[in-house]
XYZ file of C-alpha atoms in Angstrom:
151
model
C -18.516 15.041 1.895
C -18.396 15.169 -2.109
C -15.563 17.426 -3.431
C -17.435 20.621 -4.632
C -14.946 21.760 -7.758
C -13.914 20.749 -11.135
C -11.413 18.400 -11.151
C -7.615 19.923 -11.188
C -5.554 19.921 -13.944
C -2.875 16.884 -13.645
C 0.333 17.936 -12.238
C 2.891 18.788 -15.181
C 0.173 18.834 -17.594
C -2.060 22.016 -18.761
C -5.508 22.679 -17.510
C -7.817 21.975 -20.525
C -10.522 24.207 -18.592
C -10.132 27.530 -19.773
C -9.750 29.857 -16.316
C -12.942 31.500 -17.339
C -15.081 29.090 -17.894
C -13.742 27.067 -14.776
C -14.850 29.907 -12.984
C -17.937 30.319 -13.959
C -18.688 26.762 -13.208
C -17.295 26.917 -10.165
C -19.129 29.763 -8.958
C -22.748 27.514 -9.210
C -20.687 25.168 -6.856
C -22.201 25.188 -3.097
C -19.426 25.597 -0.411
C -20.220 22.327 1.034
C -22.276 19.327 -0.196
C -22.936 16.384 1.824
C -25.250 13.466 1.135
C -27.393 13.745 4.114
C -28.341 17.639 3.745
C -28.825 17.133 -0.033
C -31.724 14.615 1.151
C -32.716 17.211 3.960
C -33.286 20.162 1.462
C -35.727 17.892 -1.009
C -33.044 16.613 -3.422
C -33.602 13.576 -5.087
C -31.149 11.328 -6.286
C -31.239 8.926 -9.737
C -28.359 6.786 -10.288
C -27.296 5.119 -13.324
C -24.108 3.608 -14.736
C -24.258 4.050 -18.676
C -25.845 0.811 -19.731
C -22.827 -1.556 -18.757
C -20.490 -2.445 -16.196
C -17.745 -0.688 -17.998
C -18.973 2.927 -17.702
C -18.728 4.999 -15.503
C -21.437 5.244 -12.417
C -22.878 8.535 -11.768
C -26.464 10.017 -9.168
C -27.834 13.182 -10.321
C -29.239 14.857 -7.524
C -32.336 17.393 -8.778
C -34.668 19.862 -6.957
C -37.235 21.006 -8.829
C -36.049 22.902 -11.698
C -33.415 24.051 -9.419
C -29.136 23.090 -10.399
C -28.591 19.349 -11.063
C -25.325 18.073 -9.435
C -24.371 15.233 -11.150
C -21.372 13.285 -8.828
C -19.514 9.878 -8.944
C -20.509 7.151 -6.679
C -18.540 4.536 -5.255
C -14.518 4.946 -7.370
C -16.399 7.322 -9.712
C -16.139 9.828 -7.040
C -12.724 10.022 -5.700
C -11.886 10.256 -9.463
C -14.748 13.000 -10.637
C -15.558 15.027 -7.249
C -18.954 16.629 -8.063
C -20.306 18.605 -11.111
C -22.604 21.385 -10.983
C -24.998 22.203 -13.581
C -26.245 25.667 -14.844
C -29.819 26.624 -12.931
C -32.381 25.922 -14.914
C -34.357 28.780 -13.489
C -31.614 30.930 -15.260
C -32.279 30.056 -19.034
C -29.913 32.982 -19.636
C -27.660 32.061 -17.446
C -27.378 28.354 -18.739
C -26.913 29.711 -22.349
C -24.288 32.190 -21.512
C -22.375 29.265 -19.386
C -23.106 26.934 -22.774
C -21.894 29.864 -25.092
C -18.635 30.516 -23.195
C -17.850 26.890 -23.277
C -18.553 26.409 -26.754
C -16.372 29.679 -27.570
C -13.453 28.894 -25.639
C -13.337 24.917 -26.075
C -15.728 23.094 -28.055
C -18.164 21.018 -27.185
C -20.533 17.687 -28.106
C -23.621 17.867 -27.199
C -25.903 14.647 -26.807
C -29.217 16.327 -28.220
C -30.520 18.736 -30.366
C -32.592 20.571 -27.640
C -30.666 21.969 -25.506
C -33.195 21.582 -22.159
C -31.763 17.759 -22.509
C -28.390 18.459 -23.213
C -24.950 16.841 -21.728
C -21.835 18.523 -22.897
C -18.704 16.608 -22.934
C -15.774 19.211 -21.877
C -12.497 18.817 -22.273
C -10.442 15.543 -21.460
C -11.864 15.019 -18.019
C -15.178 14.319 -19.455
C -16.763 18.182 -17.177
C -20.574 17.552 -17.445
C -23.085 20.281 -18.254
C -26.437 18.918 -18.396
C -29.567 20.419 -18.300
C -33.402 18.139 -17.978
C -36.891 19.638 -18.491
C -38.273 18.762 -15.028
C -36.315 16.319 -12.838
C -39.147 16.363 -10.153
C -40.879 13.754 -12.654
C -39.886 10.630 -13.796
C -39.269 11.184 -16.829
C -35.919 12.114 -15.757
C -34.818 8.838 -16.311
C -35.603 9.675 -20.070
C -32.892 12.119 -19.749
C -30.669 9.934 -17.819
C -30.821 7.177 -21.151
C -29.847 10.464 -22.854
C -26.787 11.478 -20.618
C -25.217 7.609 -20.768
C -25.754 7.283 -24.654
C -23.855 10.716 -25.306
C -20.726 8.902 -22.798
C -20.268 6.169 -24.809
Protein backbone atom coordinates (compact mmCIF):
# COMPACT_ATOMS: atom_id res chain seq x y z
CA UNK A 1 0.00 0.00 0.00
CA UNK A 2 1.45 3.61 -0.96
CA UNK A 3 1.72 5.96 2.08
CA UNK A 4 -1.26 8.41 1.61
CA UNK A 5 0.35 11.82 3.35
CA UNK A 6 2.92 14.39 2.82
CA UNK A 7 6.04 13.43 3.87
CA UNK A 8 6.90 14.35 7.77
CA UNK A 9 9.02 16.88 8.74
CA UNK A 10 12.64 15.34 9.72
CA UNK A 11 13.02 14.73 13.31
CA UNK A 12 14.81 17.84 15.03
CA UNK A 13 14.23 19.88 12.08
CA UNK A 14 11.06 22.28 11.29
CA UNK A 15 8.26 21.32 9.02
CA UNK A 16 8.69 23.55 5.91
CA UNK A 17 4.84 22.75 5.16
CA UNK A 18 2.95 25.35 6.66
CA UNK A 19 0.10 23.38 9.01
CA UNK A 20 -2.47 24.90 6.76
CA UNK A 21 -1.56 24.18 3.71
CA UNK A 22 -0.46 20.54 4.80
CA UNK A 23 -3.88 20.22 5.65
CA UNK A 24 -5.47 21.13 2.95
CA UNK A 25 -3.43 18.79 0.91
CA UNK A 26 -3.94 16.23 3.02
CA UNK A 27 -7.53 16.39 3.09
CA UNK A 28 -7.64 15.41 -1.06
CA UNK A 29 -5.63 12.33 0.28
CA UNK A 30 -7.84 8.94 0.06
CA UNK A 31 -7.68 6.88 3.35
CA UNK A 32 -6.14 4.05 1.61
CA UNK A 33 -4.49 3.66 -1.83
CA UNK A 34 -3.34 0.48 -3.16
CA UNK A 35 -2.08 -0.37 -6.63
CA UNK A 36 -4.54 -2.98 -7.48
CA UNK A 37 -7.87 -0.89 -6.63
CA UNK A 38 -6.34 2.20 -8.33
CA UNK A 39 -6.40 -0.15 -11.59
CA UNK A 40 -9.94 -1.48 -10.47
CA UNK A 41 -11.57 2.07 -10.32
CA UNK A 42 -10.21 3.09 -14.10
CA UNK A 43 -6.92 4.76 -13.08
CA UNK A 44 -4.28 4.80 -15.40
CA UNK A 45 -0.83 4.94 -14.67
CA UNK A 46 2.24 6.88 -16.80
CA UNK A 47 5.60 6.51 -15.48
CA UNK A 48 8.56 8.48 -16.19
CA UNK A 49 11.93 9.17 -14.57
CA UNK A 50 12.97 12.86 -15.60
CA UNK A 51 14.99 12.22 -18.70
CA UNK A 52 18.03 10.40 -16.94
CA UNK A 53 19.00 7.83 -14.65
CA UNK A 54 19.78 10.37 -12.03
CA UNK A 55 16.27 11.72 -11.36
CA UNK A 56 14.00 10.75 -9.60
CA UNK A 57 11.23 8.00 -10.91
CA UNK A 58 7.72 8.88 -10.47
CA UNK A 59 3.72 7.10 -12.10
CA UNK A 60 1.01 9.52 -12.16
CA UNK A 61 -2.05 7.76 -11.81
CA UNK A 62 -5.16 9.90 -13.63
CA UNK A 63 -8.95 9.32 -13.98
CA UNK A 64 -10.49 11.39 -16.17
CA UNK A 65 -10.24 14.86 -15.11
CA UNK A 66 -10.57 13.49 -11.72
CA UNK A 67 -7.21 14.11 -8.81
CA UNK A 68 -3.82 13.00 -10.22
CA UNK A 69 -1.72 11.12 -7.57
CA UNK A 70 1.59 11.37 -8.53
CA UNK A 71 3.80 8.55 -6.22
CA UNK A 72 7.43 7.16 -6.22
CA UNK A 73 8.14 3.85 -7.66
CA UNK A 74 10.65 1.47 -6.77
CA UNK A 75 13.25 3.72 -3.77
CA UNK A 76 11.31 6.80 -4.95
CA UNK A 77 8.55 5.61 -2.85
CA UNK A 78 9.71 4.67 0.51
CA UNK A 79 11.37 8.15 0.27
CA UNK A 80 8.20 10.33 -1.25
CA UNK A 81 4.97 8.23 -0.07
CA UNK A 82 2.25 9.53 -2.45
CA UNK A 83 1.16 13.08 -3.55
CA UNK A 84 -2.23 14.15 -4.21
CA UNK A 85 -3.16 16.71 -6.59
CA UNK A 86 -5.99 19.38 -6.44
CA UNK A 87 -9.33 17.96 -8.50
CA UNK A 88 -9.41 19.27 -11.54
CA UNK A 89 -13.17 19.24 -11.52
CA UNK A 90 -12.70 21.93 -8.73
CA UNK A 91 -10.98 24.84 -10.74
CA UNK A 92 -11.74 26.83 -7.59
CA UNK A 93 -10.65 24.57 -5.48
CA UNK A 94 -7.20 24.02 -7.28
CA UNK A 95 -6.65 27.86 -7.28
CA UNK A 96 -7.46 28.39 -3.71
CA UNK A 97 -5.00 25.24 -2.81
CA UNK A 98 -2.36 27.13 -5.43
CA UNK A 99 -3.09 30.59 -3.73
CA UNK A 100 -2.56 29.37 -0.15
CA UNK A 101 0.65 27.80 -1.14
CA UNK A 102 1.93 30.62 -2.93
CA UNK A 103 0.90 32.96 0.16
CA UNK A 104 2.33 31.02 2.82
CA UNK A 105 5.58 29.57 1.00
CA UNK A 106 6.44 30.37 -2.40
CA UNK A 107 6.41 28.53 -5.16
CA UNK A 108 8.04 27.69 -8.93
CA UNK A 109 5.93 26.83 -11.21
CA UNK A 110 7.03 24.88 -14.48
CA UNK A 111 4.52 26.76 -16.93
CA UNK A 112 2.79 29.71 -17.55
CA UNK A 113 -0.72 28.05 -17.71
CA UNK A 114 -1.56 26.90 -14.85
CA UNK A 115 -3.85 23.64 -16.22
CA UNK A 116 -0.04 22.25 -16.84
CA UNK A 117 1.47 23.35 -13.86
CA UNK A 118 3.98 21.45 -11.26
CA UNK A 119 4.78 23.41 -8.19
CA UNK A 120 7.91 22.70 -6.42
CA UNK A 121 7.09 23.10 -2.46
CA UNK A 122 9.27 23.42 0.02
CA UNK A 123 12.56 21.28 0.51
CA UNK A 124 10.93 17.93 0.04
CA UNK A 125 10.24 18.72 -3.49
CA UNK A 126 5.61 18.42 -2.45
CA UNK A 127 4.17 18.19 -6.03
CA UNK A 128 1.05 20.05 -7.15
CA UNK A 129 0.37 19.39 -10.65
CA UNK A 130 -2.47 19.85 -12.59
CA UNK A 131 -2.88 18.34 -16.78
CA UNK A 132 -5.68 19.32 -19.20
CA UNK A 133 -7.03 15.79 -19.80
CA UNK A 134 -4.94 12.81 -18.63
CA UNK A 135 -7.47 10.32 -20.25
CA UNK A 136 -5.47 11.25 -23.60
CA UNK A 137 -2.14 10.86 -24.49
CA UNK A 138 -1.11 13.83 -24.57
CA UNK A 139 -0.44 13.47 -21.01
CA UNK A 140 2.85 12.49 -21.71
CA UNK A 141 3.19 16.17 -23.06
CA UNK A 142 2.64 17.14 -19.57
CA UNK A 143 4.77 14.53 -18.13
CA UNK A 144 8.03 16.19 -20.44
CA UNK A 145 6.67 19.27 -18.61
CA UNK A 146 6.68 17.90 -14.93
CA UNK A 147 10.52 16.31 -15.39
CA UNK A 148 11.93 19.58 -17.08
CA UNK A 149 10.56 21.83 -14.11
CA UNK A 150 12.67 18.92 -11.57
CA UNK A 151 15.74 19.46 -12.98
Amino acid sequence: MLAPQLPAAAAGAGDTIAAGVRACLQATVPAGIEEASLKAGGWEAYDFNGGDAASMPLRIHSRGRGPILLTGVGAAAKDWGCHVVAPLSSTAGFAATVDGITKELGVRPTSNDPAETLWIVGDKGVLLAAAKDTKQTSVRATVVTIAEGMK
